[in-house]
Amino acid sequence: MSPFLPDSLTGIASDFHDATNRNLLERWQPLCDWLDTRLRDGFDPACKVNAVRIGARALAHDRRGRMLSGVNLASLDPLNISTHPRVLAATQDAAARFGIHSGGSAAMMGLTSLVVTLEQRMATFLSMRDAVVFPTGADALHALFRTLVQPGDHIILDSLAAPGLRDLAEIATRKVHLAHHLSPASVLEHLEKIRAQEPDAGILVMMEAMSYADCQSPDLVTLREMCRLHEATLLVDTALDLGSTGPGGRGVLGRQGVLGEVDLVSGTFARAFASNGGFLACNHPALRAAIVQSSLIHWSSSAISPLQAAAILAALDLIDGMEGDWRRRCLLRNCRAFRQGLTKQGYNVLGEPGSAIPVLLGAAAVARRMTAEVLYNGAVVNLLEYPIVPQGGARWILHPMADHSAEDVDTFLALTERARRFAA
């Protein structure tokens, strides 16, 4: 009998990888079978396909073609800017002027005047000297790690940092240290130990401005002072908060009063800025030259298109203006309403109000049942399981929007109350 017996409610992905098979592709067939079994039984919410423009209500289908519709808490558009008339008009103008393709890498002939303007605007927005734009946020971090970090250097990460961040760090160096979650004391312990043993080594301290795992924020003021004292470089990733939270959309950096005062800022445009893309911002004059000369991504990947740059610039105008303030207030109101209702129902809601709501569900089997109950009865959500989150810590990451109505909140809470009773 095969050791790989697909069961839609039990097991984790790593259970179904046949590492003993010498065929590199056949090793993954048990996983494919398991995921197909989960999908057949309605317990695989991954890879949903959107059928309409992003909004507070969704119309989509799962990988098997079953229709999904209802309150949309799965898409990344917290301020509902991606379909704003000004954003759409900006992309149409850019298409008429530049066409739709960048035509090359940023290190060659792929830049347009729109991208140059975007880099200048992002530097100003973040109170930094310079900013460099990339096709994705992951590309920005990959270029940074490969450019700045040598094999003998050290990287200090939060223990609950998004798995992709840890993967990128481990590509750059084996000397990756995990500090206790949101603990400046743990970071300090690592800094002191590294400096005592390797006084000349480079050290990069990387922190998420808002943790992907639980939507909490580190003490950036304390971390900045620690890094200065120990001659370490502080990188803050703003993927979850920039644009959608904080004064003027400046996120946690603005809220904690450290705009322009950390060494490096990274982020993505894909959440609040209406388009794919990523960036690095820095106050040091050498960053751009180092990236251009050292990053294969900057040479081999096509630069972001003029349509993307135009959309981001239009979104930035909205985010940085009065309408952005109003949309952030709407988002915060809706986030609090979802959080309060879920907490009242007995759910373990993590973190602080913002552009995402982590709801801890626990064991994978329970989480899969609850997700199916919500997903096929009137709301679209995302389920995170191990290894994206710790084992036994399956959770929803809900994405509230500025355009959600009170009726949307009530509809979703009725579904979650039903799902909670169903799981019990």
XYZ file of N, CA and C in Angstrom, residues 12-250:
717
model
N -0.310 17.741 6.007
C 0.215 19.013 5.528
C 0.995 18.738 4.250
N 1.316 19.774 3.520
C 1.913 19.600 2.198
C 3.168 18.743 2.228
N 4.029 18.939 3.237
C 5.296 18.202 3.279
C 5.093 16.705 3.493
N 3.919 16.296 3.988
C 3.643 14.865 4.154
C 3.548 14.145 2.811
N 3.296 14.877 1.756
C 2.992 14.269 0.471
C 4.066 14.545 -0.577
N 5.269 14.782 -0.123
C 6.410 14.925 -1.020
C 7.253 13.666 -0.928
N 7.361 12.949 -2.023
C 8.078 11.667 -2.036
C 9.555 11.911 -2.342
N 10.315 12.235 -1.317
C 11.723 12.575 -1.500
C 12.556 11.368 -1.937
N 12.017 10.141 -1.813
C 12.782 8.942 -2.186
C 12.720 8.661 -3.686
N 11.827 9.305 -4.403
C 11.691 9.061 -5.846
C 12.803 9.788 -6.588
N 13.524 9.083 -7.426
C 14.650 9.710 -8.119
C 14.200 10.588 -9.280
N 12.926 10.471 -9.686
C 12.370 11.344 -10.709
C 11.947 12.649 -10.045
N 12.581 13.732 -10.424
C 12.365 14.997 -9.732
C 10.921 15.477 -9.829
N 10.247 15.158 -10.913
C 8.861 15.590 -11.076
C 7.886 14.643 -10.390
N 8.155 13.326 -10.475
C 7.267 12.345 -9.858
C 7.231 12.477 -8.329
N 8.260 13.092 -7.741
C 8.254 13.303 -6.292
C 7.025 14.091 -5.833
N 6.493 14.896 -6.752
C 5.405 15.797 -6.380
C 4.024 15.234 -6.719
N 3.943 14.055 -7.331
C 2.631 13.505 -7.696
C 1.743 13.237 -6.477
N 2.286 12.695 -5.366
C 1.418 12.516 -4.193
C 0.815 13.826 -3.700
N 1.588 14.910 -3.767
C 1.051 16.198 -3.363
C -0.081 16.624 -4.293
N 0.119 16.420 -5.588
C -0.918 16.752 -6.563
C -2.199 15.976 -6.279
N -2.065 14.690 -5.984
C -3.230 13.855 -5.684
C -3.951 14.360 -4.431
N -3.186 14.708 -3.422
C -3.770 15.195 -2.160
C -4.527 16.504 -2.373
N -3.918 17.424 -3.128
C -4.584 18.700 -3.385
C -5.844 18.504 -4.226
N -5.810 17.572 -5.179
C -7.001 17.299 -5.973
C -8.111 16.703 -5.105
N -7.739 15.872 -4.132
C -8.729 15.314 -3.212
C -9.345 16.417 -2.359
N -8.514 17.305 -1.872
C -9.031 18.439 -1.094
C -9.967 19.293 -1.935
N -9.580 19.539 -3.173
C -10.417 20.353 -4.048
C -11.754 19.667 -4.315
N -11.717 18.375 -4.586
C -12.953 17.624 -4.830
C -13.919 17.743 -3.660
N -13.377 17.700 -2.432
C -14.209 17.744 -1.237
C -14.516 19.162 -0.772
N -13.987 20.156 -1.498
C -14.282 21.542 -1.150
C -13.396 22.118 -0.081
N -12.224 21.514 0.152
C -11.356 21.952 1.238
C -10.023 22.522 0.758
N -9.962 22.951 -0.488
C -8.741 23.592 -0.998
C -9.100 24.969 -1.566
N -8.939 26.036 -0.759
C -9.338 27.372 -1.207
C -8.264 28.113 -1.998
N -7.180 27.451 -2.353
C -6.076 28.139 -3.028
C -6.384 28.364 -4.512
N -5.684 29.333 -5.081
C -5.716 29.596 -6.528
C -7.117 29.883 -7.059
N -7.863 30.684 -6.315
C -9.180 31.118 -6.793
C -9.008 32.038 -8.005
N -9.989 32.021 -8.902
C -9.905 32.776 -10.153
C -10.970 33.874 -10.147
N -10.534 35.125 -10.225
C -11.452 36.251 -10.216
C -12.081 36.426 -11.597
N -13.382 36.739 -11.630
C -14.087 36.876 -12.908
C -14.522 38.307 -13.194
N -14.335 39.223 -12.251
C -14.763 40.618 -12.429
C -13.704 41.537 -11.821
N -13.894 42.850 -11.982
C -12.955 43.780 -11.374
C -13.031 43.693 -9.850
N -11.910 43.990 -9.196
C -11.824 43.865 -7.741
C -12.752 44.878 -7.077
N -13.505 44.408 -6.088
C -14.398 45.283 -5.352
C -14.831 44.634 -4.058
N -15.746 45.277 -3.346
C -16.200 44.780 -2.054
C -16.963 43.466 -2.168
N -17.529 43.204 -3.340
C -18.189 41.925 -3.630
C -17.411 41.198 -4.717
N -17.315 39.900 -4.587
C -16.507 39.107 -5.509
C -17.376 38.172 -6.328
N -16.923 37.885 -7.524
C -17.467 36.823 -8.357
C -16.263 36.068 -8.893
N -16.140 34.820 -8.502
C -14.936 34.049 -8.835
C -15.305 32.576 -8.934
N -14.309 31.725 -9.149
C -14.542 30.289 -9.092
C -13.284 29.599 -8.588
N -13.463 28.397 -8.045
C -12.319 27.642 -7.554
C -11.666 26.893 -8.704
N -10.639 26.105 -8.401
C -9.884 25.440 -9.450
C -10.704 24.380 -10.190
N -11.808 23.984 -9.584
C -12.678 22.995 -10.219
C -13.807 23.646 -11.017
N -13.869 24.975 -10.973
C -14.888 25.696 -11.716
C -16.125 26.026 -10.925
N -16.197 25.633 -9.637
C -17.365 25.956 -8.824
C -17.395 27.442 -8.528
N -18.585 28.040 -8.641
C -18.728 29.475 -8.491
C -18.566 29.889 -7.034
N -17.887 31.009 -6.838
C -17.725 31.630 -5.532
C -18.205 33.071 -5.659
N -19.067 33.498 -4.765
C -19.543 34.880 -4.834
C -19.903 35.366 -3.434
N -19.876 36.685 -3.273
C -20.258 37.265 -1.996
C -19.268 38.311 -1.528
N -19.225 38.528 -0.230
C -18.364 39.536 0.369
C -16.904 39.181 0.087
N -16.166 40.128 -0.462
C -14.783 39.885 -0.862
C -13.827 40.312 0.242
N -13.225 39.334 0.898
C -12.200 39.592 1.910
C -10.899 38.885 1.538
N -10.726 38.663 0.231
C -9.566 37.919 -0.252
C -8.655 38.727 -1.150
N -9.113 39.852 -1.699
C -8.330 40.619 -2.670
C -7.551 41.741 -2.001
N -6.406 42.086 -2.612
C -5.546 43.135 -2.077
C -5.840 44.462 -2.771
N -6.770 45.195 -2.214
C -7.103 46.534 -2.718
C -7.803 47.288 -1.591
N -7.093 47.542 -0.483
C -7.754 48.026 0.739
C -8.487 49.347 0.581
N -7.982 50.230 -0.270
C -8.615 51.534 -0.452
C -9.515 51.569 -1.681
N -9.660 50.415 -2.356
C -10.462 50.330 -3.595
C -10.045 51.382 -4.610
N -8.732 51.464 -4.819
C -8.166 52.442 -5.747
C -7.906 51.848 -7.127
N -7.772 50.534 -7.226
C -7.347 49.936 -8.492
C -8.345 50.173 -9.621
N -9.606 50.426 -9.288
C -10.614 50.688 -10.324
C -11.091 52.142 -10.282
N -10.355 53.000 -9.614
C -10.723 54.419 -9.530
C -10.647 55.044 -10.925
N -11.592 55.902 -11.288
C -11.565 56.521 -12.624
C -10.256 57.223 -12.958
N -9.627 57.845 -11.974
C -8.370 58.543 -12.246
C -7.239 57.571 -12.535
N -7.259 56.429 -11.890
C -6.240 55.408 -12.156
C -6.448 54.810 -13.547
N -7.688 54.497 -13.870
C -7.970 53.931 -15.195
C -7.637 54.925 -16.304
N -7.966 56.195 -16.088
C -7.660 57.209 -17.105
C -6.154 57.366 -17.288
N -5.407 57.299 -16.194
C -3.945 57.435 -16.274
C -3.332 56.299 -17.086
N -3.846 55.090 -16.912
C -3.289 53.963 -17.677
C -3.643 54.080 -19.159
N -4.826 54.574 -19.450
C -5.211 54.764 -20.860
C -4.318 55.812 -21.529
N -4.039 56.895 -20.818
C -3.158 57.929 -21.371
C -1.750 57.379 -21.601
N -1.275 56.584 -20.645
C 0.064 56.008 -20.775
C 0.142 55.043 -21.960
N -0.918 54.261 -22.139
C -0.930 53.326 -23.277
C -0.884 54.074 -24.603
N -1.619 55.173 -24.668
C -1.622 55.952 -25.909
C -0.262 56.591 -26.169
N 0.435 56.978 -25.117
C 1.707 57.687 -25.283
C 2.896 56.757 -25.439
N 2.939 55.678 -24.613
C 4.126 54.822 -24.565
C 3.896 53.418 -25.116
N 2.639 53.029 -25.345
C 2.363 51.622 -25.582
C 2.253 50.899 -24.251
N 2.198 49.564 -24.287
C 1.938 48.822 -23.056
C 3.154 48.078 -22.513
N 4.269 48.092 -23.236
C 5.421 47.265 -22.857
C 6.623 48.148 -22.551
N 7.395 47.751 -21.533
C 8.581 48.537 -21.177
C 9.684 48.405 -22.229
N 9.777 47.254 -22.869
C 10.738 47.087 -23.954
C 12.154 46.789 -23.537
N 12.373 46.438 -22.284
C 13.736 46.113 -21.855
C 13.866 46.157 -20.349
N 15.064 45.855 -19.857
C 15.326 45.901 -18.419
C 15.626 47.332 -17.991
N 15.549 47.566 -16.674
C 15.811 48.905 -16.153
C 17.257 49.322 -16.369
N 18.176 48.349 -16.443
C 19.590 48.674 -16.630
C 19.927 48.952 -18.091
N 18.978 48.713 -18.994
C 19.238 48.956 -20.413
C 18.328 50.070 -20.916
N 17.239 49.706 -21.651
C 16.400 50.737 -22.246
C 14.938 50.563 -21.845
N 14.694 49.944 -20.673
C 13.326 49.650 -20.268
C 12.652 50.734 -19.464
N 13.396 51.727 -19.037
C 12.798 52.798 -18.235
C 12.027 53.770 -19.127
N 10.964 54.323 -18.571
C 10.261 55.437 -19.212
C 10.312 56.627 -18.259
N 9.956 57.780 -18.763
C 9.930 58.967 -17.894
C 8.942 58.784 -16.759
N 7.906 57.953 -16.963
C 6.952 57.680 -15.884
C 7.622 56.942 -14.724
N 8.498 55.990 -15.041
C 9.186 55.242 -13.984
C 10.148 56.154 -13.234
N 10.866 56.998 -13.950
C 11.778 57.944 -13.300
C 11.006 58.862 -12.367
N 9.865 59.354 -12.828
C 9.028 60.207 -11.978
C 8.539 59.440 -10.758
N 8.160 58.184 -10.960
C 7.693 57.362 -9.850
C 8.783 57.186 -8.802
N 10.010 56.936 -9.229
C 11.106 56.783 -8.263
C 11.310 58.065 -7.471
N 11.230 59.196 -8.134
C 11.377 60.474 -7.431
C 10.229 60.697 -6.449
N 9.026 60.361 -6.878
C 7.861 60.548 -6.014
C 7.918 59.638 -4.790
N 8.355 58.399 -4.967
C 8.435 57.485 -3.824
C 9.488 57.935 -2.834
N 10.615 58.443 -3.326
C 11.636 58.963 -2.415
C 11.064 60.118 -1.591
N 10.359 61.019 -2.241
C 9.745 62.143 -1.522
C 8.687 61.652 -0.541
N 7.850 60.725 -0.970
C 6.775 60.189 -0.135
C 7.324 59.600 1.157
N 8.502 58.975 1.072
C 9.109 58.305 2.228
C 10.164 59.149 2.928
N 10.361 60.398 2.455
C 11.382 61.292 3.026
C 12.773 60.675 2.950
N 13.051 59.992 1.833
C 14.346 59.366 1.610
C 15.052 60.056 0.446
N 16.354 59.836 0.343
C 17.154 60.468 -0.703
C 16.849 59.905 -2.084
N 16.630 58.583 -2.163
C 16.496 57.945 -3.477
C 15.604 56.729 -3.343
N 14.997 56.330 -4.454
C 14.202 55.106 -4.515
C 14.427 54.446 -5.862
N 14.418 53.121 -5.859
C 14.585 52.327 -7.075
C 13.380 51.402 -7.185
N 12.782 51.355 -8.375
C 11.571 50.577 -8.609
C 11.919 49.254 -9.281
N 11.166 48.198 -8.930
C 11.390 46.844 -9.445
C 10.069 46.247 -9.933
N 10.139 45.153 -10.698
C 8.901 44.523 -11.182
C 7.994 44.017 -10.070
N 8.584 43.540 -8.962
C 7.797 43.073 -7.817
C 8.527 43.436 -6.532
N 7.809 43.345 -5.410
C 8.444 43.559 -4.127
C 9.484 42.498 -3.811
N 9.205 41.243 -4.207
C 10.175 40.163 -3.992
C 11.448 40.414 -4.783
N 11.316 40.942 -6.001
C 12.495 41.273 -6.807
C 13.342 42.338 -6.116
N 12.691 43.312 -5.505
C 13.422 44.373 -4.809
C 14.263 43.798 -3.674
N 13.661 42.907 -2.880
C 14.394 42.319 -1.758
C 15.487 41.368 -2.244
N 15.199 40.610 -3.284
C 16.214 39.709 -3.833
C 17.427 40.503 -4.308
N 17.165 41.607 -5.019
C 18.272 42.440 -5.494
C 19.054 43.034 -4.338
N 18.347 43.458 -3.302
C 19.022 44.051 -2.149
C 19.916 43.048 -1.436
N 19.381 41.866 -1.156
C 20.158 40.857 -0.441
C 21.381 40.431 -1.241
N 21.191 40.210 -2.548
C 22.300 39.750 -3.367
C 23.341 40.846 -3.584
N 22.930 42.101 -3.480
C 23.859 43.205 -3.698
C 24.625 43.563 -2.435
N 23.919 43.683 -1.322
C 24.546 44.200 -0.106
C 25.163 43.126 0.783
N 24.563 41.937 0.811
C 24.968 40.929 1.793
C 25.939 39.940 1.165
N 27.118 39.842 1.761
C 28.119 38.867 1.341
C 27.975 37.597 2.180
N 28.544 36.472 1.710
C 28.375 35.209 2.441
C 28.812 35.265 3.897
N 29.773 36.117 4.221
C 30.240 36.199 5.603
C 29.457 37.168 6.464
N 28.489 37.857 5.885
C 27.690 38.816 6.638
C 26.540 38.123 7.363
N 25.890 38.891 8.236
C 24.808 38.343 9.061
C 23.500 39.067 8.760
N 22.394 38.322 8.853
C 21.056 38.907 8.753
C 20.270 38.497 9.990
N 19.661 39.469 10.638
C 18.794 39.217 11.795
C 17.359 39.455 11.359
N 16.515 38.431 11.522
C 15.106 38.486 11.140
C 14.221 38.211 12.348
N 13.011 38.726 12.316
C 12.002 38.345 13.297
C 11.622 36.881 13.070
N 11.401 36.149 14.146
C 11.130 34.710 14.031
C 9.825 34.419 13.291
N 8.897 35.384 13.232
C 7.644 35.188 12.521
C 7.596 35.975 11.217
N 8.749 36.345 10.703
C 8.781 37.032 9.410
C 8.158 36.148 8.330
N 7.582 36.783 7.318
C 6.976 36.027 6.222
C 7.986 35.018 5.664
N 7.561 33.784 5.395
C 8.502 32.741 4.939
C 9.343 33.156 3.740
N 8.776 33.933 2.839
C 9.543 34.371 1.676
C 10.733 35.221 2.048
N 10.616 36.008 3.109
C 11.735 36.846 3.554
C 12.875 35.977 4.069
N 12.530 34.958 4.809
C 13.571 34.059 5.331
C 14.259 33.313 4.189
N 13.479 32.868 3.207
C 14.070 32.178 2.058
C 15.075 33.076 1.340
N 14.699 34.341 1.111
C 15.597 35.269 0.431
C 16.852 35.524 1.250
N 16.695 35.638 2.570
C 17.852 35.868 3.424
C 18.816 34.695 3.369
N 18.277 33.476 3.365
C 19.132 32.296 3.385
C 19.825 32.061 2.050
N 19.302 32.654 0.984
C 20.009 32.616 -0.295
C 21.283 33.456 -0.227
N 21.208 34.572 0.509
C 22.328 35.509 0.564
C 23.429 35.050 1.511
N 23.074 34.437 2.634
C 24.069 34.037 3.626
C 23.515 32.922 4.496
N 24.421 32.080 4.983
C 24.011 31.059 5.938
C 23.852 31.632 7.341
N 24.355 32.826 7.548
C 24.364 33.406 8.890
C 23.092 34.231 9.120
N 21.966 33.505 9.180
C 20.666 34.124 9.428
C 20.257 33.816 10.863
N 19.920 34.845 11.619
C 19.568 34.709 13.030
C 18.115 35.127 13.220
N 17.353 34.316 13.959
C 15.942 34.607 14.202
C 15.766 35.179 15.606
N 15.352 36.430 15.677
C 15.076 37.072 16.959
C 13.661 36.747 17.393
N 13.441 36.705 18.696
C 12.097 36.472 19.210
C 11.149 37.528 18.654
N 9.923 37.115 18.429
C 8.952 37.978 17.760
C 8.773 39.312 18.491
N 9.002 40.393 17.756
C 8.800 41.773 18.243
C 9.588 42.070 19.517
N 10.767 41.454 19.650
C 11.569 41.625 20.858
C 12.854 42.395 20.557
N 12.915 43.697 20.868
C 14.173 44.431 20.707
C 15.297 43.833 21.549
N 14.947 43.279 22.706
C 15.976 42.675 23.568
C 16.638 41.492 22.876
N 15.856 40.704 22.149
C 16.411 39.561 21.427
C 17.297 40.032 20.269
N 16.867 41.082 19.563
C 17.702 41.646 18.502
C 19.019 42.142 19.077
N 18.943 42.832 20.209
C 20.152 43.349 20.855
C 21.099 42.222 21.251
N 20.548 41.126 21.740
C 21.376 39.981 22.118
C 22.146 39.447 20.915
N 21.469 39.337 19.779
C 22.147 38.873 18.560
C 23.210 39.876 18.112
N 22.889 41.162 18.157
C 23.849 42.186 17.737
C 25.113 42.139 18.594
N 24.935 42.059 19.879
C 26.097 42.047 20.788
C 26.944 40.795 20.578
N 26.295 39.655 20.366
C 27.032 38.410 20.174
C 27.818 38.446 18.867
N 27.177 38.935 17.797
C 27.867 39.005 16.503
C 29.042 39.966 16.564
N 28.843 41.131 17.147
C 29.921 42.130 17.229
C 31.077 41.644 18.096
N 30.773 40.860 19.145
C 31.833 40.334 20.004
C 32.666 39.284 19.278
N 32.005 38.479 18.423
C 32.701 37.388 17.755
C 33.273 37.797 16.398
N 32.591 38.693 15.696
C 33.019 39.107 14.349
C 32.884 40.626 14.228
N 33.798 41.360 14.804
C 33.658 42.818 14.863
C 33.618 43.510 13.505
N 34.121 42.862 12.454
C 34.160 43.514 11.145
C 33.097 43.010 10.175
N 32.212 42.141 10.630
C 31.193 41.583 9.738
C 30.085 42.599 9.478
N 29.502 42.521 8.307
C 28.324 43.320 8.011
C 27.091 42.697 8.653
N 26.172 43.533 9.117
C 24.946 43.041 9.749
C 23.752 43.784 9.158
N 22.787 43.025 8.658
C 21.523 43.584 8.198
C 20.424 43.137 9.157
N 19.724 44.086 9.753
C 18.566 43.791 10.598
C 17.325 44.099 9.767
N 16.533 43.077 9.506
C 15.333 43.274 8.686
C 14.090 43.028 9.520
N 13.179 44.003 9.505
C 11.933 43.898 10.236
C 10.763 44.305 9.344
N 9.641 43.618 9.482
C 8.408 44.040 8.825
C 7.783 45.159 9.651
N 7.392 46.227 8.989
C 6.726 47.312 9.711
C 5.448 46.810 10.372
N 4.770 45.911 9.694
C 3.621 45.216 10.278
C 3.764 43.747 9.949
N 3.770 42.915 10.969
C 4.044 41.492 10.801
C 2.965 40.811 9.971
N 3.399 40.018 9.015
C 2.468 39.263 8.188
C 1.718 38.227 9.011
N 2.349 37.723 10.068
C 1.754 36.636 10.842
C 0.634 37.112 11.750
N 0.800 38.290 12.369
C -0.199 38.710 13.353
C -0.521 40.206 13.330
N -0.035 40.927 12.317
C -0.367 42.355 12.148
C -0.022 43.192 13.374
N 1.128 42.905 13.977
C 1.671 43.750 15.028
C 2.962 44.396 14.527
N 3.360 45.488 15.184
C 4.504 46.269 14.705
C 5.626 46.298 15.731
N 6.885 46.273 15.270
C 8.021 46.369 16.181
C 8.258 47.814 16.607
N 9.079 47.980 17.614
C 9.481 49.313 18.080
C 10.635 49.782 17.197
N 10.307 50.521 16.146
C 11.322 50.917 15.175
C 12.289 51.956 15.725
N 11.850 52.793 16.656
C 12.746 53.792 17.252
C 13.870 53.098 18.014
N 13.504 52.118 18.827
C 14.509 51.378 19.597
C 15.433 50.588 18.672
N 14.866 49.942 17.664
C 15.685 49.172 16.729
C 16.653 50.066 15.968
N 16.203 51.243 15.595
C 17.087 52.188 14.887
C 18.283 52.549 15.760
N 18.034 52.843 17.029
C 19.137 53.216 17.931
C 20.085 52.048 18.159
N 19.551 50.852 18.299
C 20.397 49.671 18.468
C 21.300 49.460 17.252
N 20.717 49.604 16.065
C 21.490 49.390 14.846
C 22.582 50.444 14.700
N 22.296 51.677 15.031
C 23.308 52.732 14.956
C 24.450 52.455 15.932
N 24.092 52.006 17.129
C 25.110 51.750 18.154
C 26.047 50.624 17.731
N 25.500 49.619 17.028
C 26.302 48.443 16.661
C 26.698 48.439 15.180
N 26.545 49.589 14.525
C 26.910 49.735 13.113
C 26.284 48.645 12.241
N 25.003 48.410 12.483
C 24.218 47.491 11.659
C 23.293 48.305 10.765
N 22.893 47.719 9.648
C 22.001 48.378 8.695
C 20.571 47.910 8.944
N 19.645 48.861 9.125
C 18.251 48.527 9.420
C 17.404 48.642 8.156
N 16.762 47.540 7.793
C 15.830 47.479 6.671
C 14.430 47.256 7.209
N 13.480 48.103 6.805
C 12.075 47.962 7.211
C 11.242 47.680 5.970
N 10.526 46.558 5.992
C 9.665 46.201 4.867
C 8.237 46.650 5.163
N 7.654 47.390 4.227
C 6.352 48.036 4.446
C 5.231 47.390 3.637
N 5.372 46.118 3.312
C 4.429 45.471 2.400
C 2.990 45.536 2.880
N 2.770 45.470 4.193
C 1.415 45.322 4.713
C 0.750 46.633 5.105
N 1.504 47.712 5.241
C 0.926 48.911 5.845
C 1.014 50.173 4.996
N 1.997 50.284 4.111
C 2.221 51.544 3.409
C 1.051 51.856 2.470
N 0.622 53.090 2.495
C -0.472 53.539 1.658
C -1.827 53.417 2.311
N -2.052 52.327 3.034
C -3.378 52.057 3.592
C -3.517 52.424 5.062
N -2.419 52.728 5.742
C -2.484 53.080 7.157
C -1.546 54.253 7.433
N -1.659 54.800 8.632
C -0.746 55.849 9.086
C -1.083 57.218 8.533
N -0.475 58.250 9.100
C -0.728 59.619 8.648
C -0.301 59.821 7.196
N -1.214 60.296 6.370
C -0.906 60.486 4.962
C -0.559 59.216 4.224
N -0.929 58.049 4.779
C -0.612 56.771 4.149
C 0.822 56.323 4.356
N 1.531 56.982 5.291
C 2.952 56.634 5.506
C 3.148 55.431 6.415
